[in-house]
Short mmCIF file of C-alpha atoms in Angstrom, two decimals:
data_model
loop_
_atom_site.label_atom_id
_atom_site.label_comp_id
_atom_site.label_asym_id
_atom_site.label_seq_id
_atom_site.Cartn_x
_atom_site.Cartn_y
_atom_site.Cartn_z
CA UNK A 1 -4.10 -24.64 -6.12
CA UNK A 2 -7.75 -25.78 -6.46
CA UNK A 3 -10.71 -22.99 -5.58
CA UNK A 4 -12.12 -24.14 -2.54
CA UNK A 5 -15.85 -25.12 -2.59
CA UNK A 6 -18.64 -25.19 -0.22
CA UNK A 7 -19.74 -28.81 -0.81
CA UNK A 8 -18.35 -31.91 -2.50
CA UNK A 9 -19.36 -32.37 -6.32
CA UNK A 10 -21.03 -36.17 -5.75
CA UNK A 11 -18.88 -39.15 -7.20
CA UNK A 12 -21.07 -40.92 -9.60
CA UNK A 13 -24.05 -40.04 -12.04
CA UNK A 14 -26.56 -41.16 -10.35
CA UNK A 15 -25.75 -39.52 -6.62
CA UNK A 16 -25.34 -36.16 -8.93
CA UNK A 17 -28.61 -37.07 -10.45
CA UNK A 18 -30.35 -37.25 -7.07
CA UNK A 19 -28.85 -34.76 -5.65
CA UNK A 20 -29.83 -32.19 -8.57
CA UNK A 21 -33.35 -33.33 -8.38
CA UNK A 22 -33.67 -32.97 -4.63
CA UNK A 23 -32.12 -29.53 -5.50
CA UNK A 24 -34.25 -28.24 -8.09
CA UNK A 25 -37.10 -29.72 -6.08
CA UNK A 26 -36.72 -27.31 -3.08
CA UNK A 27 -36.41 -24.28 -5.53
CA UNK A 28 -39.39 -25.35 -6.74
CA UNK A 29 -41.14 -25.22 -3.80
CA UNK A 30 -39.78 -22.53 -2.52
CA UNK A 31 -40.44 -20.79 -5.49
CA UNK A 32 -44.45 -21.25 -5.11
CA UNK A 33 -44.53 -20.69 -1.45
CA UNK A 34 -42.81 -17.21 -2.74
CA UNK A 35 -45.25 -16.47 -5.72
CA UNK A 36 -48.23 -17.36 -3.05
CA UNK A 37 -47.30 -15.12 -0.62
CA UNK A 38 -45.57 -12.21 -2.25
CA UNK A 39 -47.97 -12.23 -5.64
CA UNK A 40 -45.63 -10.19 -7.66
CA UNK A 41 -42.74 -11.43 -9.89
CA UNK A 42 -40.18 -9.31 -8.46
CA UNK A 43 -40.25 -11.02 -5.02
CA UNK A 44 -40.67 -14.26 -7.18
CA UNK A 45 -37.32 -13.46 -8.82
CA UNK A 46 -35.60 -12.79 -5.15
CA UNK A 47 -36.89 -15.76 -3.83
CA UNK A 48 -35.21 -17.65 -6.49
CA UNK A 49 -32.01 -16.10 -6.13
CA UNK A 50 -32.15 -16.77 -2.47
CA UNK A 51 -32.66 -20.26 -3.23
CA UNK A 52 -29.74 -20.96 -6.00
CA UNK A 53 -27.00 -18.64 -3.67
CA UNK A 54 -27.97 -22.13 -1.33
CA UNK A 55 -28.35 -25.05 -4.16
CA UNK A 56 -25.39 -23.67 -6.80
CA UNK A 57 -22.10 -24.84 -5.92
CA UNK A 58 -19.54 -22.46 -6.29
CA UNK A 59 -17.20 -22.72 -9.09
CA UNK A 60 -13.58 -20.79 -10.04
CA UNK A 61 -13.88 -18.28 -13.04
CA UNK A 62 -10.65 -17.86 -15.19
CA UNK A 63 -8.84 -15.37 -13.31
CA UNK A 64 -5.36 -15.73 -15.44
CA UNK A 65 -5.16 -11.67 -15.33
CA UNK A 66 -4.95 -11.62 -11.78
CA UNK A 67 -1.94 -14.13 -11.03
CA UNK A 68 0.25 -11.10 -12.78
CA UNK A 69 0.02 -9.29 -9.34
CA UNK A 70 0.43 -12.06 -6.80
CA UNK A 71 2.99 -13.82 -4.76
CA UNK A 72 4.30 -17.27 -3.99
CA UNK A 73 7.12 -15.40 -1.29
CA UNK A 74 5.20 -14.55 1.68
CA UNK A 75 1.92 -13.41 2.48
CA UNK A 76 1.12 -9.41 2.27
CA UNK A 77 -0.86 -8.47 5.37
CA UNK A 78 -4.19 -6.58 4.23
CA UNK A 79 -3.59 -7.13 1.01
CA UNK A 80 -6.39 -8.91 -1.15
CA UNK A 81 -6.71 -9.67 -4.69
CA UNK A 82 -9.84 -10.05 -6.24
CA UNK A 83 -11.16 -11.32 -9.42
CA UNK A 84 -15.55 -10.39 -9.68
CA UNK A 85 -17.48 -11.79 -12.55
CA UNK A 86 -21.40 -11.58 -13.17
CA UNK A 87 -22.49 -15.34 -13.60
CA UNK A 88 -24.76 -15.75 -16.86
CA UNK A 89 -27.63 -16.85 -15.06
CA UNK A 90 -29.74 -14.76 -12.55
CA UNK A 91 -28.44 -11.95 -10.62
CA UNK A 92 -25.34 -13.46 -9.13
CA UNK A 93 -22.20 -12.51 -8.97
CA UNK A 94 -18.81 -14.95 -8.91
CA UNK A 95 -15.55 -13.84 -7.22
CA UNK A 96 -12.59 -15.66 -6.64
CA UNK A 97 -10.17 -14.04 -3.79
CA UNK A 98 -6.57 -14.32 -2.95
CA UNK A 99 -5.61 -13.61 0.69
CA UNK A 100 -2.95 -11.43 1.51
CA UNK A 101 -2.10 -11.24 -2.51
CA UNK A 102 -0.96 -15.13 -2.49
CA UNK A 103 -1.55 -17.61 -5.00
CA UNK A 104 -3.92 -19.94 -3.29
CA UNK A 105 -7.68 -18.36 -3.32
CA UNK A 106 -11.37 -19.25 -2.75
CA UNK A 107 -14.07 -18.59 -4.94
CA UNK A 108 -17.78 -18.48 -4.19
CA UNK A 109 -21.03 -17.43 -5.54
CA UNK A 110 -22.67 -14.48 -3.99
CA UNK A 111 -26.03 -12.36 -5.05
CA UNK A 112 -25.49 -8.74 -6.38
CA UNK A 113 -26.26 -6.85 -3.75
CA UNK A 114 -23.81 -4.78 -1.81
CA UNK A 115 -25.22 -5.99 1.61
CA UNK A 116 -24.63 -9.52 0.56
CA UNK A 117 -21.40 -9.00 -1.09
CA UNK A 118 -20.09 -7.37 1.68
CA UNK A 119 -20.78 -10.24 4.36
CA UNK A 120 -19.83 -13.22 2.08
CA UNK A 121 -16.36 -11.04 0.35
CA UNK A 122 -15.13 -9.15 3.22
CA UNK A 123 -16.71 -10.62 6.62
CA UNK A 124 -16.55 -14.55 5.25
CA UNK A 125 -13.72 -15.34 2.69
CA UNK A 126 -10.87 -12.73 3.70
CA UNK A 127 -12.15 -11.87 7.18
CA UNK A 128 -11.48 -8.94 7.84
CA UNK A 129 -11.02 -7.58 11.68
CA UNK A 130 -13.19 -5.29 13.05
CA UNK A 131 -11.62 -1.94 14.65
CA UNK A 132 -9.50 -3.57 17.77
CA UNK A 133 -9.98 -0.65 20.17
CA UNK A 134 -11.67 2.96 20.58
CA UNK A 135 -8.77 4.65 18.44
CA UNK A 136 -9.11 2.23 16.30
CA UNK A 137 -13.16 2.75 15.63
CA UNK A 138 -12.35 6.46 15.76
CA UNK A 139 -9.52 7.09 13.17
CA UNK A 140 -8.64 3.92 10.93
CA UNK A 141 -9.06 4.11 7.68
CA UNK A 142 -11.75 1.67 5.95
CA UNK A 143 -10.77 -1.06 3.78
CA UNK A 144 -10.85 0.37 -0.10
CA UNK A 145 -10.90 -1.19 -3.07
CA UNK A 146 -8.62 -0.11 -6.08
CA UNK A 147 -7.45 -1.02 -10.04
CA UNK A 148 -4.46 -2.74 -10.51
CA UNK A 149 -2.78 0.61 -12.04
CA UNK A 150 -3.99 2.24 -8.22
CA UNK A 151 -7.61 4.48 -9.18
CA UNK A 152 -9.87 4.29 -6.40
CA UNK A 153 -13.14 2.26 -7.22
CA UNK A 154 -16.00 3.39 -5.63
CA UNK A 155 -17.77 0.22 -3.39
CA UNK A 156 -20.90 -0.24 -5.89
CA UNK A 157 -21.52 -3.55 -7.42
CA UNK A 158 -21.52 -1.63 -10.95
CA UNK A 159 -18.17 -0.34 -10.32
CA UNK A 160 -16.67 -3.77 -9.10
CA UNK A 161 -18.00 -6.16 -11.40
CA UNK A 162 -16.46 -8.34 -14.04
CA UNK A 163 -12.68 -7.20 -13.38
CA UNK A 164 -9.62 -7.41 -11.19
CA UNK A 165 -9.46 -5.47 -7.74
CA UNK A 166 -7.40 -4.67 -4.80
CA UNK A 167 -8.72 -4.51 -1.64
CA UNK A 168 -6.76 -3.23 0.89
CA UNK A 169 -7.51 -3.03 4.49
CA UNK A 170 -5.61 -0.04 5.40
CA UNK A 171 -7.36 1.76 2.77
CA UNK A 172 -4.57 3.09 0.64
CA UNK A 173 -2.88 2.09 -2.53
CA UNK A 174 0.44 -0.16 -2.38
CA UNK A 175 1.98 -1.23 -5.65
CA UNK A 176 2.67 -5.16 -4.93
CA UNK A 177 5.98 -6.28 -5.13
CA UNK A 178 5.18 -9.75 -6.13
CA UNK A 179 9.39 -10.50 -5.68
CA UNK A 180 12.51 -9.14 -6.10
CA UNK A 181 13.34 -8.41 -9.14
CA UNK A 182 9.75 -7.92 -10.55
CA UNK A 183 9.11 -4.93 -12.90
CA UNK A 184 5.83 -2.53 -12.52
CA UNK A 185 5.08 -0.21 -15.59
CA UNK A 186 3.97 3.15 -14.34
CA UNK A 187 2.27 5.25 -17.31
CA UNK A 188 1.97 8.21 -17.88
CA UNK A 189 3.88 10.04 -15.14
CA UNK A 190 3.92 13.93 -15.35
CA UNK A 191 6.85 15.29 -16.86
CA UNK A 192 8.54 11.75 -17.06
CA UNK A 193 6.13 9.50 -18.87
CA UNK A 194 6.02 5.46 -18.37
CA UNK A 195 8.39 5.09 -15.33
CA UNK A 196 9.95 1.38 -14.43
CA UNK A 197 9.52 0.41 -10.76
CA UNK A 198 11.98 -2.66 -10.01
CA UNK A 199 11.31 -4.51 -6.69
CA UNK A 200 14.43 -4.99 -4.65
CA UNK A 201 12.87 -5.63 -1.31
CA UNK A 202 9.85 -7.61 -0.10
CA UNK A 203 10.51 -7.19 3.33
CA UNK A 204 10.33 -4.04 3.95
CA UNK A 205 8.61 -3.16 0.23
CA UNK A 206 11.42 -1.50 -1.49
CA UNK A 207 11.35 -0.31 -5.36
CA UNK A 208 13.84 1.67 -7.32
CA UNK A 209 13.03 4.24 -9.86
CA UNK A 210 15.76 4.79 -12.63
CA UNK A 211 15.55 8.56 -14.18
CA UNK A 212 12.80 10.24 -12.21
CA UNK A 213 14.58 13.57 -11.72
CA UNK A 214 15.67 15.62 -14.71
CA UNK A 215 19.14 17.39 -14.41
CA UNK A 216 17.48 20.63 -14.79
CA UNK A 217 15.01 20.12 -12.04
CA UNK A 218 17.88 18.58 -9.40
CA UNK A 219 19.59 22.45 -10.04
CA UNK A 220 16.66 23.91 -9.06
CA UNK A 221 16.33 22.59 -6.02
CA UNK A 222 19.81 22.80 -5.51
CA UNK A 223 19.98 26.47 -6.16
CA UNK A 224 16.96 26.70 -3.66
CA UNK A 225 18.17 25.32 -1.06
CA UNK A 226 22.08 25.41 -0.51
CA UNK A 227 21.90 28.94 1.35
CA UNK A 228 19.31 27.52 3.85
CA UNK A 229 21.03 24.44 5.17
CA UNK A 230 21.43 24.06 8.44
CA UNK A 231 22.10 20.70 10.97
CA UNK A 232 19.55 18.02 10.16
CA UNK A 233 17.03 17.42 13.24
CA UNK A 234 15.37 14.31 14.65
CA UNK A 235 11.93 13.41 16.38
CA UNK A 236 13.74 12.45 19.68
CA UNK A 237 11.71 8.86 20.89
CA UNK A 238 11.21 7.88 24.38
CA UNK A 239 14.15 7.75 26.60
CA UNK A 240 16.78 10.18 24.16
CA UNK A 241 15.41 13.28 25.18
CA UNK A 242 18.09 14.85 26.50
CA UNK A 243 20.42 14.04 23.69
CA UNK A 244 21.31 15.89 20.66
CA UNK A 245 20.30 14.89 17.15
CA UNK A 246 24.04 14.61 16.13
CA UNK A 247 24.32 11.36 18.13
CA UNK A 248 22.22 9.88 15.48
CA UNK A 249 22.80 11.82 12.11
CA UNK A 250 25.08 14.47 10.88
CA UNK A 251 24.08 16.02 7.91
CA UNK A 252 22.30 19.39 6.88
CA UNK A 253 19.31 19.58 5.77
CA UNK A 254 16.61 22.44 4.34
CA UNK A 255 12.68 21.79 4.20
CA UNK A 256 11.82 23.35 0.40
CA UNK A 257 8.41 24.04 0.38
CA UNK A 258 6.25 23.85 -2.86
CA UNK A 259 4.86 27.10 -2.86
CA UNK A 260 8.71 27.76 -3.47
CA UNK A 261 8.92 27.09 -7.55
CA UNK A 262 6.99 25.43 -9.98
CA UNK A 263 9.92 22.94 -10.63
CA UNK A 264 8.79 21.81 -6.81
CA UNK A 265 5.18 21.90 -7.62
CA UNK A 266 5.42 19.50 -11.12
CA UNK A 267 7.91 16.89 -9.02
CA UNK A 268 5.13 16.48 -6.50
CA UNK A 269 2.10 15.92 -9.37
CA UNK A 270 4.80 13.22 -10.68
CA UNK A 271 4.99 11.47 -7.01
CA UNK A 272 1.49 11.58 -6.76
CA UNK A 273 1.26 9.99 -10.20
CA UNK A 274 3.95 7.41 -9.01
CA UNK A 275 2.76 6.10 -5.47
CA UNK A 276 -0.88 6.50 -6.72
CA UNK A 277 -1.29 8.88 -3.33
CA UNK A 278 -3.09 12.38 -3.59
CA UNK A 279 -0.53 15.49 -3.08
CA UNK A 280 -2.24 16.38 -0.10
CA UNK A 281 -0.74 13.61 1.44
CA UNK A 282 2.64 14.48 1.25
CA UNK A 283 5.32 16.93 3.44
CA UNK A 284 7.88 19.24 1.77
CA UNK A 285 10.84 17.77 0.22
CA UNK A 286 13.83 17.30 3.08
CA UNK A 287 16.51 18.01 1.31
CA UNK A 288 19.66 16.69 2.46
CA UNK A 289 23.56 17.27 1.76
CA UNK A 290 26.09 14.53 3.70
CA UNK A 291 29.54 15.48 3.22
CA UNK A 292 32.70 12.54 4.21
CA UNK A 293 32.05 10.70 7.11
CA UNK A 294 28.29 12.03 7.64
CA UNK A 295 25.48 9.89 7.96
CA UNK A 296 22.47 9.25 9.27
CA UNK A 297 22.15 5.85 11.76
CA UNK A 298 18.81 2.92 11.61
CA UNK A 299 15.94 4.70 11.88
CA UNK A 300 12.26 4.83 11.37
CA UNK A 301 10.50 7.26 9.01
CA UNK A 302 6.94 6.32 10.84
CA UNK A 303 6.29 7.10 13.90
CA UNK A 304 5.98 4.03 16.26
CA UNK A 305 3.22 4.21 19.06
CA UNK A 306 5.68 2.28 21.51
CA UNK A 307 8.37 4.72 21.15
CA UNK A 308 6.35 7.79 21.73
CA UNK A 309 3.99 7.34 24.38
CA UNK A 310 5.77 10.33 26.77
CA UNK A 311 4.95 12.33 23.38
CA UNK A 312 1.31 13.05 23.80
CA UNK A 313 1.52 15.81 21.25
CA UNK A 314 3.25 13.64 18.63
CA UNK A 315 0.66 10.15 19.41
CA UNK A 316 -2.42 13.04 18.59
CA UNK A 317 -0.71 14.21 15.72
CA UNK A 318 -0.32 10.76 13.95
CA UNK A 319 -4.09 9.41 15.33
CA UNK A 320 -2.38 6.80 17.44
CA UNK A 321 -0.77 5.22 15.02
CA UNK A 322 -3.52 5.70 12.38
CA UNK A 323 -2.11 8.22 10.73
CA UNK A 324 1.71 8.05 10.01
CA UNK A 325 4.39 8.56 6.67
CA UNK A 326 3.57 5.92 4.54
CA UNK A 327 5.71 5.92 2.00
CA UNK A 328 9.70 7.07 1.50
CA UNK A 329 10.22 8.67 -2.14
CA UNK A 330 14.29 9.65 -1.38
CA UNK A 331 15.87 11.51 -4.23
CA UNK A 332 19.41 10.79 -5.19
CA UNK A 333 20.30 14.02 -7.01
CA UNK A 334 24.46 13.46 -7.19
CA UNK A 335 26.48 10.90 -7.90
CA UNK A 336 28.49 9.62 -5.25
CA UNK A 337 32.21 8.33 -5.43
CA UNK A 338 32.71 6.14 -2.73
CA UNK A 339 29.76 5.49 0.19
CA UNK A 340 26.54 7.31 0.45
CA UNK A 341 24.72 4.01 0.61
CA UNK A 342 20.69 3.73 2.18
CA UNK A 343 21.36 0.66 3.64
CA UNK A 344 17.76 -1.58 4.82
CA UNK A 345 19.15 -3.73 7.71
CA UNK A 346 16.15 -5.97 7.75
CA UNK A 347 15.47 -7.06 4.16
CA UNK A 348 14.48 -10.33 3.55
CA UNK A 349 13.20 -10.16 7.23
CA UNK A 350 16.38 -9.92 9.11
CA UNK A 351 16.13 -9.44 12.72
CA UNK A 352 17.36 -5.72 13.77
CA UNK A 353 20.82 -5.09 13.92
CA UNK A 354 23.38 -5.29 16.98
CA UNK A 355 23.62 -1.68 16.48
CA UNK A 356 22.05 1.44 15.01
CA UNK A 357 25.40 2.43 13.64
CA UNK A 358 26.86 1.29 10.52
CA UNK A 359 25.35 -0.53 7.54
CA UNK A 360 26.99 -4.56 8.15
CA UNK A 361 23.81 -6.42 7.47
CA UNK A 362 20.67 -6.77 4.69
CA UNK A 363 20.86 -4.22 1.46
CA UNK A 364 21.88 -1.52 0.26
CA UNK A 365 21.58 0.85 -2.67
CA UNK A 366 24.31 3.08 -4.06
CA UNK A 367 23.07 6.50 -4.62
CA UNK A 368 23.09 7.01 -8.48
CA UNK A 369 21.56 10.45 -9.86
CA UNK A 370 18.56 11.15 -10.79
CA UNK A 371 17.21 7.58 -9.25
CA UNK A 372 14.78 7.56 -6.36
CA UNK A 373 14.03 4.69 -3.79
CA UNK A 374 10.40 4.10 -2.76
CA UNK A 375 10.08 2.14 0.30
CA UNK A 376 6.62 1.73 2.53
CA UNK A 377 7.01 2.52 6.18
CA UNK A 378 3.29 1.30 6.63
CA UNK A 379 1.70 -2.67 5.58
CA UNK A 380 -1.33 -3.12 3.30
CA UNK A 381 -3.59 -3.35 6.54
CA UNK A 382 -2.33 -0.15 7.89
CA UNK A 383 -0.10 -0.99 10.71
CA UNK A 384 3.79 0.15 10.61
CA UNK A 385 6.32 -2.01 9.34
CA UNK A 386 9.11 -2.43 11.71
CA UNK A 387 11.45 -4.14 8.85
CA UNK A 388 11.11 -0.60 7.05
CA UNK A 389 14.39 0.22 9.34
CA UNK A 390 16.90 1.48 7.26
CA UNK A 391 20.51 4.28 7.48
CA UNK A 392 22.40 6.96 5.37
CA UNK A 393 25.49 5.14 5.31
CA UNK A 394 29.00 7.63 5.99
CA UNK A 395 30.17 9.28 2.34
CA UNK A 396 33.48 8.33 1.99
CA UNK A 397 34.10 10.14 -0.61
CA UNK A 398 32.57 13.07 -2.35
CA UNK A 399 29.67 14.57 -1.45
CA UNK A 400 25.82 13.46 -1.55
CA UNK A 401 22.76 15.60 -2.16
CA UNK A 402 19.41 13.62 -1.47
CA UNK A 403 15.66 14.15 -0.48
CA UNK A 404 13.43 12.94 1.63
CA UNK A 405 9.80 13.24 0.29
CA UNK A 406 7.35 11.47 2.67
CA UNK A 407 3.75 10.63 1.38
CA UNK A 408 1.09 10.19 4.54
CA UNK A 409 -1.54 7.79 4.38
CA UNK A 410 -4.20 10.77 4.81
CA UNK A 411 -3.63 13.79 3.77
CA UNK A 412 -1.45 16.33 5.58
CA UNK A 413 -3.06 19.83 5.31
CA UNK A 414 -4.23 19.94 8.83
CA UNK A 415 -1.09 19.24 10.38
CA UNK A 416 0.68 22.26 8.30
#
């Protein structure tokens, strides 16, 4: 789709030719009033820029790299794509910007100057909200810009010029999916090298990761943790608090803390790698055993604002809603015969289910060891996604050993 401009390029030589001389014209003027005034070249030099930000018309740059990491499927809320060159003449700087990480985009022409950049990039083309109440203003995130392969870049013209960024609005990294079926190299993952991430999901964001666990690793935390289990808990949401946890889910379950092994320790520097999300961000790793016929029915792995607000201790702990799990990494460390599925009852955008129970509608993905699932629990602008629903579907055969390691989208060492 075409850029889209400020003003009309005129139809025939000679409008252009008037036009460019009424143009140049006013920068010339301008340009003495400036020098008589100010008397010193560097206010001269201003003045002109001021002047062609208003006269230039605003042109696309070749942004080819940046249609790798976009979408024609649906737009991704808070997520912004853009592509910042430094024009050849004066000190201006050219960026071209695709909304919500679709296809279509808007370029303009903008001075460089972080003041300017900011008003014309984030207040103008993308428009970004302002906080939307008190909580809001007191604990979101700011928007933050990132590299495709998810390093923070630090907001300085320097740093964001003449290359591909991410913005996103919630101010964490999310890989884009761009659609199902798309495949993001991960380099350089510790302990595991160059992982593949294959979307299978746009709606909720849902990747799977062949071979991230090692066999030796999964016996670790095997060994670790089969003495402790014990029945698997729930955060009980408004109007179940009387009932017990087993109405929902039926397995066992043992929190393995970090500090526990090095094996532990090295599997969270390789999710951190992965998600492009500091360690300090994520809980211990849930780990999970569902023998036949145990399960776990649709849930949530964020925690919703509307379904807590009797819980005054749980809407403090997650900033009303501004800090919540993020991201899913679940572990599939066994092989399962028959069942065992996670099952996402909304994918594709499917309305929620009839019922929590059983796994009749959207996707789901066979447990398979040594593969993990990443799904987000939380959009590109920061708010949950309720689509993220999702179920441990009964084992009908055999017996599954998972994990559940959740990444926040600030980091968690307060809350431990």
């Amino acid at each position: 789709m075409a850029s889209a401009r400020r003003s009309k390029r005129p139809p025939t030589a000679s409008s252009s030719s008037s036009w460019l001389n009424g143009s140049w014209l006013v920068v010339a003027l301008l340009a003495i009033a400036a020098a008589v005034f100010a008397r010193d070249s560097q206010t001269l030099r201003l003045a002109l820029n001021r002047v062609l930000l208003e006269t230039a018309e605003p042109s696309a740059v070749d942004c080819s790299d940046a249609h790798q990491y976009l979408t024609d499927v649906m737009p991704v809320k808070g997520f912004h794509v853009l592509c910042i060159k430094r024009a050849t003449d004066y000190n201006r700087l050219t960026v071209t910007g695709f909304r919500d990480g679709m296809l279509s985009n808007r370029s303009v022409h903008v001075e460089a100057d972080l003041a300017a950049f900011t008003r014309a990039v984030e207040s103008e083309m993308l428009q970004l909200p302002p906080p939307s109440d008190e909580y809001a203003r007191q604990f979101k995130q700011p928007a933050a810009y990132f590299t495709p392969d998810g390093e923070p870049v630090e907001k300085k013209i320097e740093e964001l010029q003449d290359r591909v960024v991410f913005l996103f609005e919630g101010g964490q990294f999310i890989w884009p999916g761009v659609r199902i079926g798309h495949k993001t190299l991960v380099k350089d993952t510790f302990g595991r090298g160059d992982l593949e991430m294959e979307t299978i999901s746009m709606t909720p964001l849902v990747f799977s990761v062949e071979e991230f666990l090692r066999d030796d690793e999964i016996d670790v935390i095997l060994d670790l943790s089969m003495p402790h289990l014990a029945p698997s808990g729930v955060t009980l949401q408004d109007g179940h608090e009387n009932r017990p946890a087993t109405d929902w889910r039926t397995s066992t379950t043992y929190w393995l803390e970090s500090s526990s092994h090095r094996t532990v320790q090295d599997i969270d520097r390789r999710t951190a790698d992965l998600v492009k999300v500091p360690i300090s961000h994520q809980e211990s790793v849930q780990v999970l055993r569902y023998e036949k016929t145990q399960h776990y029915d649709q849930h949530l792995d964020y925690f919703a604002v509307d379904r807590h607000r009797n819980s005054p201790d749980v809407l403090k702990q997650i900033e009303y809603g501004h800090k919540n799990r993020m991201i899913t990494v679940f572990w599939y460390m066994s092989d399962v015969v028959k069942g065992g599925h996670t099952n996402f009852a909304r994918a594709g955008g499917l309305p929620p289910p009839p019922s929590n129970k059983g796994c009749t509608q959207g996707i789901s993905v066979a447990p398979k060891k040594r593969k993990v699932v990443v799904f987000y629990s939380m959009l590109p602008n920061g708010e949950g996604d309720p689509t993220s629903l999702h179920a441990g579907c009964p084992v009908e055969e055999g017996i599954k050993f998972s994990g559940n390691k959740w990444v926040w989208n600030k980091p968690r060492l307060d809350d431990e």
